[in-house]
Each structure stands twice: as C-alpha cells, then as structure tokens.
CSV table of N, CA and C in Angstrom, one decimal:
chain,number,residue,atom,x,y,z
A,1,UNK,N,36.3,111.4,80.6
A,1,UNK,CA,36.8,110.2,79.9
A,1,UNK,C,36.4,109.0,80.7
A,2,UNK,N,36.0,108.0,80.3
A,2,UNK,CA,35.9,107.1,80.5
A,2,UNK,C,36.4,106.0,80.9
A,3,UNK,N,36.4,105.2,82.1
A,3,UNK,CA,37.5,104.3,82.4
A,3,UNK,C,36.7,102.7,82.4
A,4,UNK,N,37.4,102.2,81.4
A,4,UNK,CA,36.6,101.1,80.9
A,4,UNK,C,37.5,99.9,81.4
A,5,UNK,N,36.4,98.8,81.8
A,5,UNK,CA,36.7,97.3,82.8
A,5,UNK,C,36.3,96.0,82.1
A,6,UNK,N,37.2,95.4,82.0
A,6,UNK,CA,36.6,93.8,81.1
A,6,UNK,C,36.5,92.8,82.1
A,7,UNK,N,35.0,92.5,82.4
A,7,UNK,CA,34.8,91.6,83.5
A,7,UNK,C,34.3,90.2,82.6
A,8,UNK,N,34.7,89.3,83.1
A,8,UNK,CA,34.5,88.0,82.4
A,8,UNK,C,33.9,86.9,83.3
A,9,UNK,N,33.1,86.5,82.8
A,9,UNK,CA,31.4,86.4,83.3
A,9,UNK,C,31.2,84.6,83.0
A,10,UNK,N,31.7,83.8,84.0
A,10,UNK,CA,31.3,82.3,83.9
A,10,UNK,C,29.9,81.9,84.4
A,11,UNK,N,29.4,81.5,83.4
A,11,UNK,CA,28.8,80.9,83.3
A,11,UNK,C,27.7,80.0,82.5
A,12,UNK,N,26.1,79.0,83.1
A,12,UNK,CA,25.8,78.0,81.8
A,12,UNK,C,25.2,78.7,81.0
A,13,UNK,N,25.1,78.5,79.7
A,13,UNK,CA,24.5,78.9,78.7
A,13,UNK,C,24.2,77.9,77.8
A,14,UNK,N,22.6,77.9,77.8
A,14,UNK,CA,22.5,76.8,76.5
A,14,UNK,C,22.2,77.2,75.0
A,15,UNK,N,23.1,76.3,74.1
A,15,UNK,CA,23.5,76.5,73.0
A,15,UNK,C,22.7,76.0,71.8
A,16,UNK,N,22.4,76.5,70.9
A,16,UNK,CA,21.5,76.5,70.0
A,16,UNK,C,20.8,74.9,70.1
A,17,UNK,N,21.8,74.2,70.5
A,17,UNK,CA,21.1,72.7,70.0
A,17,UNK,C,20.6,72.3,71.0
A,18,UNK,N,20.3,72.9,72.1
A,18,UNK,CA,20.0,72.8,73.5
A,18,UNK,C,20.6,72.3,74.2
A,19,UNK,N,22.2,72.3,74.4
A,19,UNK,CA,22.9,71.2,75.3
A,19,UNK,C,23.5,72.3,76.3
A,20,UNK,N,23.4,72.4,77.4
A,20,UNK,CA,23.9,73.3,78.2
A,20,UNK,C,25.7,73.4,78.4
A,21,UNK,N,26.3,74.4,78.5
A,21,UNK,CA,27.8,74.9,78.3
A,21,UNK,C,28.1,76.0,79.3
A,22,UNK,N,29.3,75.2,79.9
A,22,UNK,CA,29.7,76.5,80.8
A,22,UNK,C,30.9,77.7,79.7
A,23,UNK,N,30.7,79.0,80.0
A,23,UNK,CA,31.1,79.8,79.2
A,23,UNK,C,31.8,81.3,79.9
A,24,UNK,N,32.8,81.3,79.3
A,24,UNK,CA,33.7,81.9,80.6
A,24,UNK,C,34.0,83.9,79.0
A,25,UNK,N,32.6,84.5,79.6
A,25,UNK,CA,32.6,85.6,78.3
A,25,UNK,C,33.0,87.2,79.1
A,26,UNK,N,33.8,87.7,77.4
A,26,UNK,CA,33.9,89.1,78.3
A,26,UNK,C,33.0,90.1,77.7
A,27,UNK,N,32.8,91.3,79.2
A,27,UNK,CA,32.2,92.4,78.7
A,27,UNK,C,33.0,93.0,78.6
A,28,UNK,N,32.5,94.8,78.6
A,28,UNK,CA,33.2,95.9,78.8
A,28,UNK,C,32.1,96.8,79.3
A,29,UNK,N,32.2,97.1,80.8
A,29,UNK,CA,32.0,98.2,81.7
A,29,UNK,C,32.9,99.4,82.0
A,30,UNK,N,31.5,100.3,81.9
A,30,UNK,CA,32.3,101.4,82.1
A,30,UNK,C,32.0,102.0,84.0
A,31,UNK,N,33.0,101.9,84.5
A,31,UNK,CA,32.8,102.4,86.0
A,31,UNK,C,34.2,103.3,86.1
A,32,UNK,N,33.9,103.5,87.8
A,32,UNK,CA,35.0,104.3,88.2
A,32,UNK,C,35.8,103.1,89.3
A,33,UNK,N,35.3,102.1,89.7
A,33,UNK,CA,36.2,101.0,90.8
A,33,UNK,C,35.7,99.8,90.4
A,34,UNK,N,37.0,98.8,90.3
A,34,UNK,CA,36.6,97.5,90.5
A,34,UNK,C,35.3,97.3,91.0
A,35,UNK,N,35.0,97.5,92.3
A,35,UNK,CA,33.8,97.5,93.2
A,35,UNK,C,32.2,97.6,92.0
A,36,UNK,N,32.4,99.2,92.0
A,36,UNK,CA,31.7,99.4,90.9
A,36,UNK,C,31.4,98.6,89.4
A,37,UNK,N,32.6,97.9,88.9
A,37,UNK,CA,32.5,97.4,87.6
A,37,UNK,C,31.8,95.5,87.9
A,38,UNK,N,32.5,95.3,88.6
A,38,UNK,CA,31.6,94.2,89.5
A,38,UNK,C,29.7,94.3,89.3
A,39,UNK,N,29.4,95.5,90.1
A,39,UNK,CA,28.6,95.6,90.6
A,39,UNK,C,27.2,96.1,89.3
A,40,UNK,N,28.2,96.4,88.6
A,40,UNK,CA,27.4,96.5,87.1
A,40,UNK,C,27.3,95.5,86.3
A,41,UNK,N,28.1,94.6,86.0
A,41,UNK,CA,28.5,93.5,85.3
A,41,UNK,C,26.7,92.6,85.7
A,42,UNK,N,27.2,92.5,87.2
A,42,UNK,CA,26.2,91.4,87.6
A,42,UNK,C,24.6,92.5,87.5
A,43,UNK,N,24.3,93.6,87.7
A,43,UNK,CA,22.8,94.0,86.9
A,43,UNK,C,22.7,93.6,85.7
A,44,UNK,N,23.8,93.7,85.0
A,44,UNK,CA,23.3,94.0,83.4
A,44,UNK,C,23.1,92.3,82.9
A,45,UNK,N,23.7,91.2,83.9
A,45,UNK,CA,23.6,90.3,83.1
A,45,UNK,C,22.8,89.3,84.1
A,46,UNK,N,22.1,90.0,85.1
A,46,UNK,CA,21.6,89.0,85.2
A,46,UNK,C,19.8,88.7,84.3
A,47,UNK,N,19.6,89.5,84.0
A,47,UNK,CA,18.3,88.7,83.2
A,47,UNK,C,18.4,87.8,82.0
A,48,UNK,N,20.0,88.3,81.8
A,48,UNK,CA,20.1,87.3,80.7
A,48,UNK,C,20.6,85.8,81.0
A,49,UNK,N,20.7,85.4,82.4
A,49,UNK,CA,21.5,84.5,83.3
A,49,UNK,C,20.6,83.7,83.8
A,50,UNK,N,20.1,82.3,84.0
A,50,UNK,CA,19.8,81.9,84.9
A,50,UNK,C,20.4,80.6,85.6
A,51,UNK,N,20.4,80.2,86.5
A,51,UNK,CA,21.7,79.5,87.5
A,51,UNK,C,22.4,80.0,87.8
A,52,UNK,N,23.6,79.7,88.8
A,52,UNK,CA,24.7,80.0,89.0
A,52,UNK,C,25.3,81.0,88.3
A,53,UNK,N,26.4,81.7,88.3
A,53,UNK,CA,27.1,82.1,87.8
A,53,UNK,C,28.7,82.8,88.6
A,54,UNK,N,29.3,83.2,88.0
A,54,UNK,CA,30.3,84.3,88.9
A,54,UNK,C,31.1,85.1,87.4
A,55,UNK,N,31.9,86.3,88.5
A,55,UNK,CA,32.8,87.5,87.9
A,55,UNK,C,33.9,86.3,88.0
A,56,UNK,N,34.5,85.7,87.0
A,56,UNK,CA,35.9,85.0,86.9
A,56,UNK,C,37.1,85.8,87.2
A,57,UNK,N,37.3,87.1,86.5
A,57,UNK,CA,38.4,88.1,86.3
A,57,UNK,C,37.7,89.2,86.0
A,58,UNK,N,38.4,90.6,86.7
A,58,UNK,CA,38.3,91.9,86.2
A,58,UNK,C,39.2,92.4,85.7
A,59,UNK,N,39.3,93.6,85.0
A,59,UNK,CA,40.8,94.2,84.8
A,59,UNK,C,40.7,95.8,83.8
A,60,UNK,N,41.5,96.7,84.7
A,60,UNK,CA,41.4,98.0,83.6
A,60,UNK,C,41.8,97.8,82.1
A,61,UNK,N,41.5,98.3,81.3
A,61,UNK,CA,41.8,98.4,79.8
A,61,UNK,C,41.9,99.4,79.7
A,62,UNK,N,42.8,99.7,78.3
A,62,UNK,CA,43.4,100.9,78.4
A,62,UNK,C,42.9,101.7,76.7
A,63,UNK,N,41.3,101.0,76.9
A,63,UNK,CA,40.5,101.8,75.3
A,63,UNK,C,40.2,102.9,76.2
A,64,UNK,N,40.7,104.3,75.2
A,64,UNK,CA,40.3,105.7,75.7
A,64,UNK,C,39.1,105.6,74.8
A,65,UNK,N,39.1,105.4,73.7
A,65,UNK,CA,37.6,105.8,73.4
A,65,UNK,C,36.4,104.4,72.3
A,66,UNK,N,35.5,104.6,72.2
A,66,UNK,CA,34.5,103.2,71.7
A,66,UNK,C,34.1,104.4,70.2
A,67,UNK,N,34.0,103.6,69.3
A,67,UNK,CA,32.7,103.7,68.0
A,67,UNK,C,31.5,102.7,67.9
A,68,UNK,N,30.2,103.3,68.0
A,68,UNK,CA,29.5,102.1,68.3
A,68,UNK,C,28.9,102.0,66.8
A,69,UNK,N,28.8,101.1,66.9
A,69,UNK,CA,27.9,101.5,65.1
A,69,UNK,C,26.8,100.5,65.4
A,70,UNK,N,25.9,100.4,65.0
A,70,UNK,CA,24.4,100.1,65.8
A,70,UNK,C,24.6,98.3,64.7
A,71,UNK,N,24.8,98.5,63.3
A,71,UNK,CA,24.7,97.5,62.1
A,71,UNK,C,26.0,96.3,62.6
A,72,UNK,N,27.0,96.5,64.1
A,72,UNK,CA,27.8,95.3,64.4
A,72,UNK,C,27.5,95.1,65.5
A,73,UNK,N,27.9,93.6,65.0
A,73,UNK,CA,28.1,93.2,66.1
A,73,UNK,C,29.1,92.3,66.8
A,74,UNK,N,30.4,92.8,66.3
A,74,UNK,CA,31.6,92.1,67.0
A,74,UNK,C,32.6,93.6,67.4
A,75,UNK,N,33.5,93.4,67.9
A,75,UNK,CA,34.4,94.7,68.4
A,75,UNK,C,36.3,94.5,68.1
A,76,UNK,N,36.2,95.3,67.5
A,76,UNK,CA,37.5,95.2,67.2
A,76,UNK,C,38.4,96.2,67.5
A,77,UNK,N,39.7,95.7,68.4
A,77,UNK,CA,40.7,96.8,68.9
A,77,UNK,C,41.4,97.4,67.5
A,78,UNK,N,41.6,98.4,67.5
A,78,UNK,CA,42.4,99.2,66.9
A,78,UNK,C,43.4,100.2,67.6
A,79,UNK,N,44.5,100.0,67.4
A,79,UNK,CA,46.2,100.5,68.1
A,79,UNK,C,46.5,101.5,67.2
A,80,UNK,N,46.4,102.8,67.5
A,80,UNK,CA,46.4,104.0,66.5
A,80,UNK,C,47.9,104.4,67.0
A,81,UNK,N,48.7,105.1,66.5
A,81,UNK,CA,49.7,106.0,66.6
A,81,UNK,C,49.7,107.1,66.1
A,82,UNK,N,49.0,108.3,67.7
A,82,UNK,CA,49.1,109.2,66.7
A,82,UNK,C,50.4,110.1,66.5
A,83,UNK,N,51.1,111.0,66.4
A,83,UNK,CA,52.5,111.3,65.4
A,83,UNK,C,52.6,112.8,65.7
A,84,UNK,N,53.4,112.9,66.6
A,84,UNK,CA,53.6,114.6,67.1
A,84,UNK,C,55.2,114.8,66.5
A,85,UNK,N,55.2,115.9,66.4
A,85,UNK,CA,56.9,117.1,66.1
A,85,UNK,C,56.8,117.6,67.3
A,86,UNK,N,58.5,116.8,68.0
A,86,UNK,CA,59.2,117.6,68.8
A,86,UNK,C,59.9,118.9,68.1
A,87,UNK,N,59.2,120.1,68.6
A,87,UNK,CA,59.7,121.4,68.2
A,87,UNK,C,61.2,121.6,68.4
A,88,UNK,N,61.6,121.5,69.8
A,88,UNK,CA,63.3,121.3,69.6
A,88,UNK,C,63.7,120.5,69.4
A,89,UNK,N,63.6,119.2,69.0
A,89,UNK,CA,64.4,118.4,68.1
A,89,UNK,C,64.4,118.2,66.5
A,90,UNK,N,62.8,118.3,66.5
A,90,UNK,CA,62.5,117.8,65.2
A,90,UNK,C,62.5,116.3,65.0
A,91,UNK,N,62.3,115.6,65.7
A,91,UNK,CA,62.0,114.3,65.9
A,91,UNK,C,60.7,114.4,66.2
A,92,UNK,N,60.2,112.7,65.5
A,92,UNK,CA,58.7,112.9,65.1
A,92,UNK,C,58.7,111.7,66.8
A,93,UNK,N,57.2,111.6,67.2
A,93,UNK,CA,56.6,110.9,68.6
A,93,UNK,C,55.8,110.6,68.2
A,94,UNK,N,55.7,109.0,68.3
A,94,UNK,CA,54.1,108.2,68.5
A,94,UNK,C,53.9,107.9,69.4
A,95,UNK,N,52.8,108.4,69.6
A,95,UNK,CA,51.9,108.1,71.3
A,95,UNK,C,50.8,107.1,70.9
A,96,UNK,N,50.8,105.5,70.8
A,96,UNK,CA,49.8,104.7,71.2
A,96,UNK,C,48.7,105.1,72.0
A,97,UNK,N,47.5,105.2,71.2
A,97,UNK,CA,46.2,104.7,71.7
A,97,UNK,C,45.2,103.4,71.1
A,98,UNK,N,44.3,103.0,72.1
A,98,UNK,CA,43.4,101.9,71.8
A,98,UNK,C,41.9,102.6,71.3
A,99,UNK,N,41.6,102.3,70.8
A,99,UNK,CA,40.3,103.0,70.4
A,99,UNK,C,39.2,101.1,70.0
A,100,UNK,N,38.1,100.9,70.9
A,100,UNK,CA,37.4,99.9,70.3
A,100,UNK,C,36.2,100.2,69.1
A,101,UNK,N,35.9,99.4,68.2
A,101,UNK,CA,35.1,99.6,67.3
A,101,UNK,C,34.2,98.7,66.7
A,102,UNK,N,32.8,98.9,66.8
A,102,UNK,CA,32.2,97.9,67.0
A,102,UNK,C,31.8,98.3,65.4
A,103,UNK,N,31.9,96.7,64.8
A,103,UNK,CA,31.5,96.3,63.1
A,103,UNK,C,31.0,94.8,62.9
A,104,UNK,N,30.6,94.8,61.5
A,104,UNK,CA,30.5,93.6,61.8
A,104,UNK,C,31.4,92.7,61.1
A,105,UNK,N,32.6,93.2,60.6
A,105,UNK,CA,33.3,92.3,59.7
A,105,UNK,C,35.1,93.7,59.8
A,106,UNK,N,35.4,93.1,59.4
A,106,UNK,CA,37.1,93.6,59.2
A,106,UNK,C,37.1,94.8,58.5
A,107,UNK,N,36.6,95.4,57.0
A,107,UNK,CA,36.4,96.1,56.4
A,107,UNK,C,35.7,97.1,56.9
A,108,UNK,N,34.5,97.0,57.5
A,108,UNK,CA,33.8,97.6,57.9
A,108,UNK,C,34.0,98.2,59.4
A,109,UNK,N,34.9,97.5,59.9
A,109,UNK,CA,36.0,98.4,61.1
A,109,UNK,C,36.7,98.9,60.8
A,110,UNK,N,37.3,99.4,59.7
A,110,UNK,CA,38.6,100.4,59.2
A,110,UNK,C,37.7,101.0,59.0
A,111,UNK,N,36.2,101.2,58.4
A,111,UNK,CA,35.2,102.4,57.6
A,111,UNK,C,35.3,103.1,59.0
A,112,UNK,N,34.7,102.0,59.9
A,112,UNK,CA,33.7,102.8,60.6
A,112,UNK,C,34.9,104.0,61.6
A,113,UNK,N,36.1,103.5,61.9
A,113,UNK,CA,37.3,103.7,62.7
A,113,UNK,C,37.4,105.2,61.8
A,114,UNK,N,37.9,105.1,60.7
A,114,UNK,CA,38.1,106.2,59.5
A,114,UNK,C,37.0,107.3,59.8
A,115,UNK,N,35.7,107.0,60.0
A,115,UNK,CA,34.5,107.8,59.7
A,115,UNK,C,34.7,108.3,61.5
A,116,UNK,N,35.0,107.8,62.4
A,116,UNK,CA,34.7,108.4,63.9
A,116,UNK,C,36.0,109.3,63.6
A,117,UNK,N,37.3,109.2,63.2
A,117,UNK,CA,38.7,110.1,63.2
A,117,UNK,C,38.2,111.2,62.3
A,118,UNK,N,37.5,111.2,61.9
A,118,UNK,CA,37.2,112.5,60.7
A,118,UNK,C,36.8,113.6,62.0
A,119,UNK,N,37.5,114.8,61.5
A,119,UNK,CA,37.7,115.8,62.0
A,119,UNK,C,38.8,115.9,62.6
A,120,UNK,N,39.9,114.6,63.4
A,120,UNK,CA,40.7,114.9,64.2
A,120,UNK,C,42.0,116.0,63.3
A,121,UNK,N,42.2,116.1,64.1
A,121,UNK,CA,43.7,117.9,63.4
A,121,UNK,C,45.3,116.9,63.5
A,122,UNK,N,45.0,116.3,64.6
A,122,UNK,CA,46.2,115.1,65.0
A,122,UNK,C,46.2,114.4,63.9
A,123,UNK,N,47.7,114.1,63.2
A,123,UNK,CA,48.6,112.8,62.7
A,123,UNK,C,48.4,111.8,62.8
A,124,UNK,N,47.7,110.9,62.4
A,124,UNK,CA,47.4,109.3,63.1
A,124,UNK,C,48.1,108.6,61.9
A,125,UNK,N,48.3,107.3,62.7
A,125,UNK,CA,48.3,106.0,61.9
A,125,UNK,C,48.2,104.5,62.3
A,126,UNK,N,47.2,103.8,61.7
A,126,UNK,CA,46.7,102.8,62.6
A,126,UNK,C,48.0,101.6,62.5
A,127,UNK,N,48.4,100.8,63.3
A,127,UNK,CA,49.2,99.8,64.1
A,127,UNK,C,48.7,98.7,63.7
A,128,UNK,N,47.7,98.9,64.3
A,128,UNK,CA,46.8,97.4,63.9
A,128,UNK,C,45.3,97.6,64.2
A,129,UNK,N,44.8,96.0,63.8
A,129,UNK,CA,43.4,96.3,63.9
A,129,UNK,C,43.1,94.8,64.5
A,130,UNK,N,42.3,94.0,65.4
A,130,UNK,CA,42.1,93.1,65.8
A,130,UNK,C,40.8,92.7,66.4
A,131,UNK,N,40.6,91.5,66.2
A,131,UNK,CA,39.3,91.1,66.7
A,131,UNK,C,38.8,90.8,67.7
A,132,UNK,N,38.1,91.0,69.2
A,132,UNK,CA,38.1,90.9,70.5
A,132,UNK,C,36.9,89.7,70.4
A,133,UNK,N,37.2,89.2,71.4
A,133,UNK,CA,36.5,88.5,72.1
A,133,UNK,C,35.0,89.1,73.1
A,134,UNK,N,35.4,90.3,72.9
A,134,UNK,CA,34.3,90.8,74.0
A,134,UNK,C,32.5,91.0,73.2
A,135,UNK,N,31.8,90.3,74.1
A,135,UNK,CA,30.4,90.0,73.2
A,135,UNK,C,29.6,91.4,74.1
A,136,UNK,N,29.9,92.6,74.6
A,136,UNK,CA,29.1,93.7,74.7
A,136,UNK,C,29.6,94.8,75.8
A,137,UNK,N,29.5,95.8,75.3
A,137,UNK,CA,29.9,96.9,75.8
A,137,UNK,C,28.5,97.4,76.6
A,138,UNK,N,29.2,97.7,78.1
A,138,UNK,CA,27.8,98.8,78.7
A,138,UNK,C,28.2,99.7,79.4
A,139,UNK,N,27.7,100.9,79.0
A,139,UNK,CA,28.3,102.3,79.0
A,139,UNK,C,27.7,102.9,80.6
A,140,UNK,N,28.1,104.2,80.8
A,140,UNK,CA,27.6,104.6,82.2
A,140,UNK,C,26.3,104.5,82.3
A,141,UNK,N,26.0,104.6,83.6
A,141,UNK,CA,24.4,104.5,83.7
A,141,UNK,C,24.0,105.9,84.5
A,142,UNK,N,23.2,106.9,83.6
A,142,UNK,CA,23.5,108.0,84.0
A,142,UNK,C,22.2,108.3,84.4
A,143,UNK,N,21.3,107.3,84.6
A,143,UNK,CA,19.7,107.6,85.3
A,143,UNK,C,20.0,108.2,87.0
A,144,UNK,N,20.1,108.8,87.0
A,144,UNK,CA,19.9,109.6,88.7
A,144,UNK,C,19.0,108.5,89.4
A,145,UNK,N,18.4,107.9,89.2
A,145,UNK,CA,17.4,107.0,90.0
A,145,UNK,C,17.9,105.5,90.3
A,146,UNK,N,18.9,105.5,89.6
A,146,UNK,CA,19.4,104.0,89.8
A,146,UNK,C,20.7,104.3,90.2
C-alpha cells in the first residue's frame, strides 16, 4: 500500500500573460519518509522550475488508494463508507476511506470512482466527493537505477 505525502511547492511561475507570480502548489508523493517525499518532490519539479524555490509544507494523507484516468486533469477526494455487519450485534459499521480520483469535471469523478469500485464484494457508500487543489500526482519510482 501506498503511503502518500502532499508537499507544497513555493514558488515563481509565469502566467499566461507573462507577468511572473509567486505560487504556493500541492503535489502528491508517494514515499516512505518525510525525508524521502521531500526529496522527490524537488526531482520531479525541478525541470519544470526555474529560480528559487522551496518545500513550504509536507504532510501524510490519508488517500489509501488513486484512479488515474489519463482524459483528467483535476483530482477529486472522494470519502467512501464502506458498511460491515457486526455478527454479534447486528449493528451495521462504517469504516471511512479516502480514495483520490483524477477527472476532468464532477460527473465524470463519480463515473470514473463507480468504474474503479466495480468488482469490490464490500458495501460502500460515497460521503462525499470534492475538489482538490492538488495539480499532480507522482507515483513510486521503481527504476532500480535511480
């Protein structure tokens, strides 16, 4: 499983009309330590960086799992509940999870959410659905050479 980090990344960026803006954006890294999530943050962004910059904030998040869908490009949390039977009581249990899902519009995050849950055997029901701020996900980096 995956332990995923939202590092937020200040710095200039100039903006379509060419006026330079400082910009304080999050990602989502996947590491195993602060240390680590740091230390990926700043590969992956520096070619898209130049000047100055810094890691503003890091912090664990508590998405167990991503849908990537290649046609979005915004990410939206979804807070599932999924819904167990206590055998000796007979009382029903929701266990909150976060699942992120990358779409490009609201609609099209419940499809794509709906189409990744196909097959689960588990009870769900979604809580909510919301819009993140986070402009890109980067997953492990499983090249043995780097």
């Amino acid at each position: 499983m995956a332990l995923w980090f939202e590092c937020k990344v200040r710095y200039d960026k100039m903006q379509e009309n060419g006026t330079v803006k400082k910009v304080n954006e999050p990602y989502l890294v996947d590491a195993l330590t602060f240390t680590e999530a740091e230390a990926r943050i700043i590969d992956e962004m520096k070619p898209f960086i130049s000047g100055e910059y810094s890691i503003s904030s890091e912090k664990k998040t508590k998405i167990s799992e991503i849908f990537f869908n290649e046609g979005g490009d915004r990410y939206y949390l979804v807070k599932v509940n999924f819904i167990t039977l206590d055998e000796t009581s007979g009382v029903e249990k929701k266990s909150t999870t976060q699942i992120l899902v990358q779409a490009s519009d609201f609609e099209s995050a419940v499809a794509n959410f709906n189409e990744g849950m196909k097959g689960t055997m588990a009870d769900f029901e979604i809580a909510s659905v919301s819009e993140t701020m986070i402009m890109d996900v980067f997953g492990a980096n499983l090249d043995p050479e780097k």
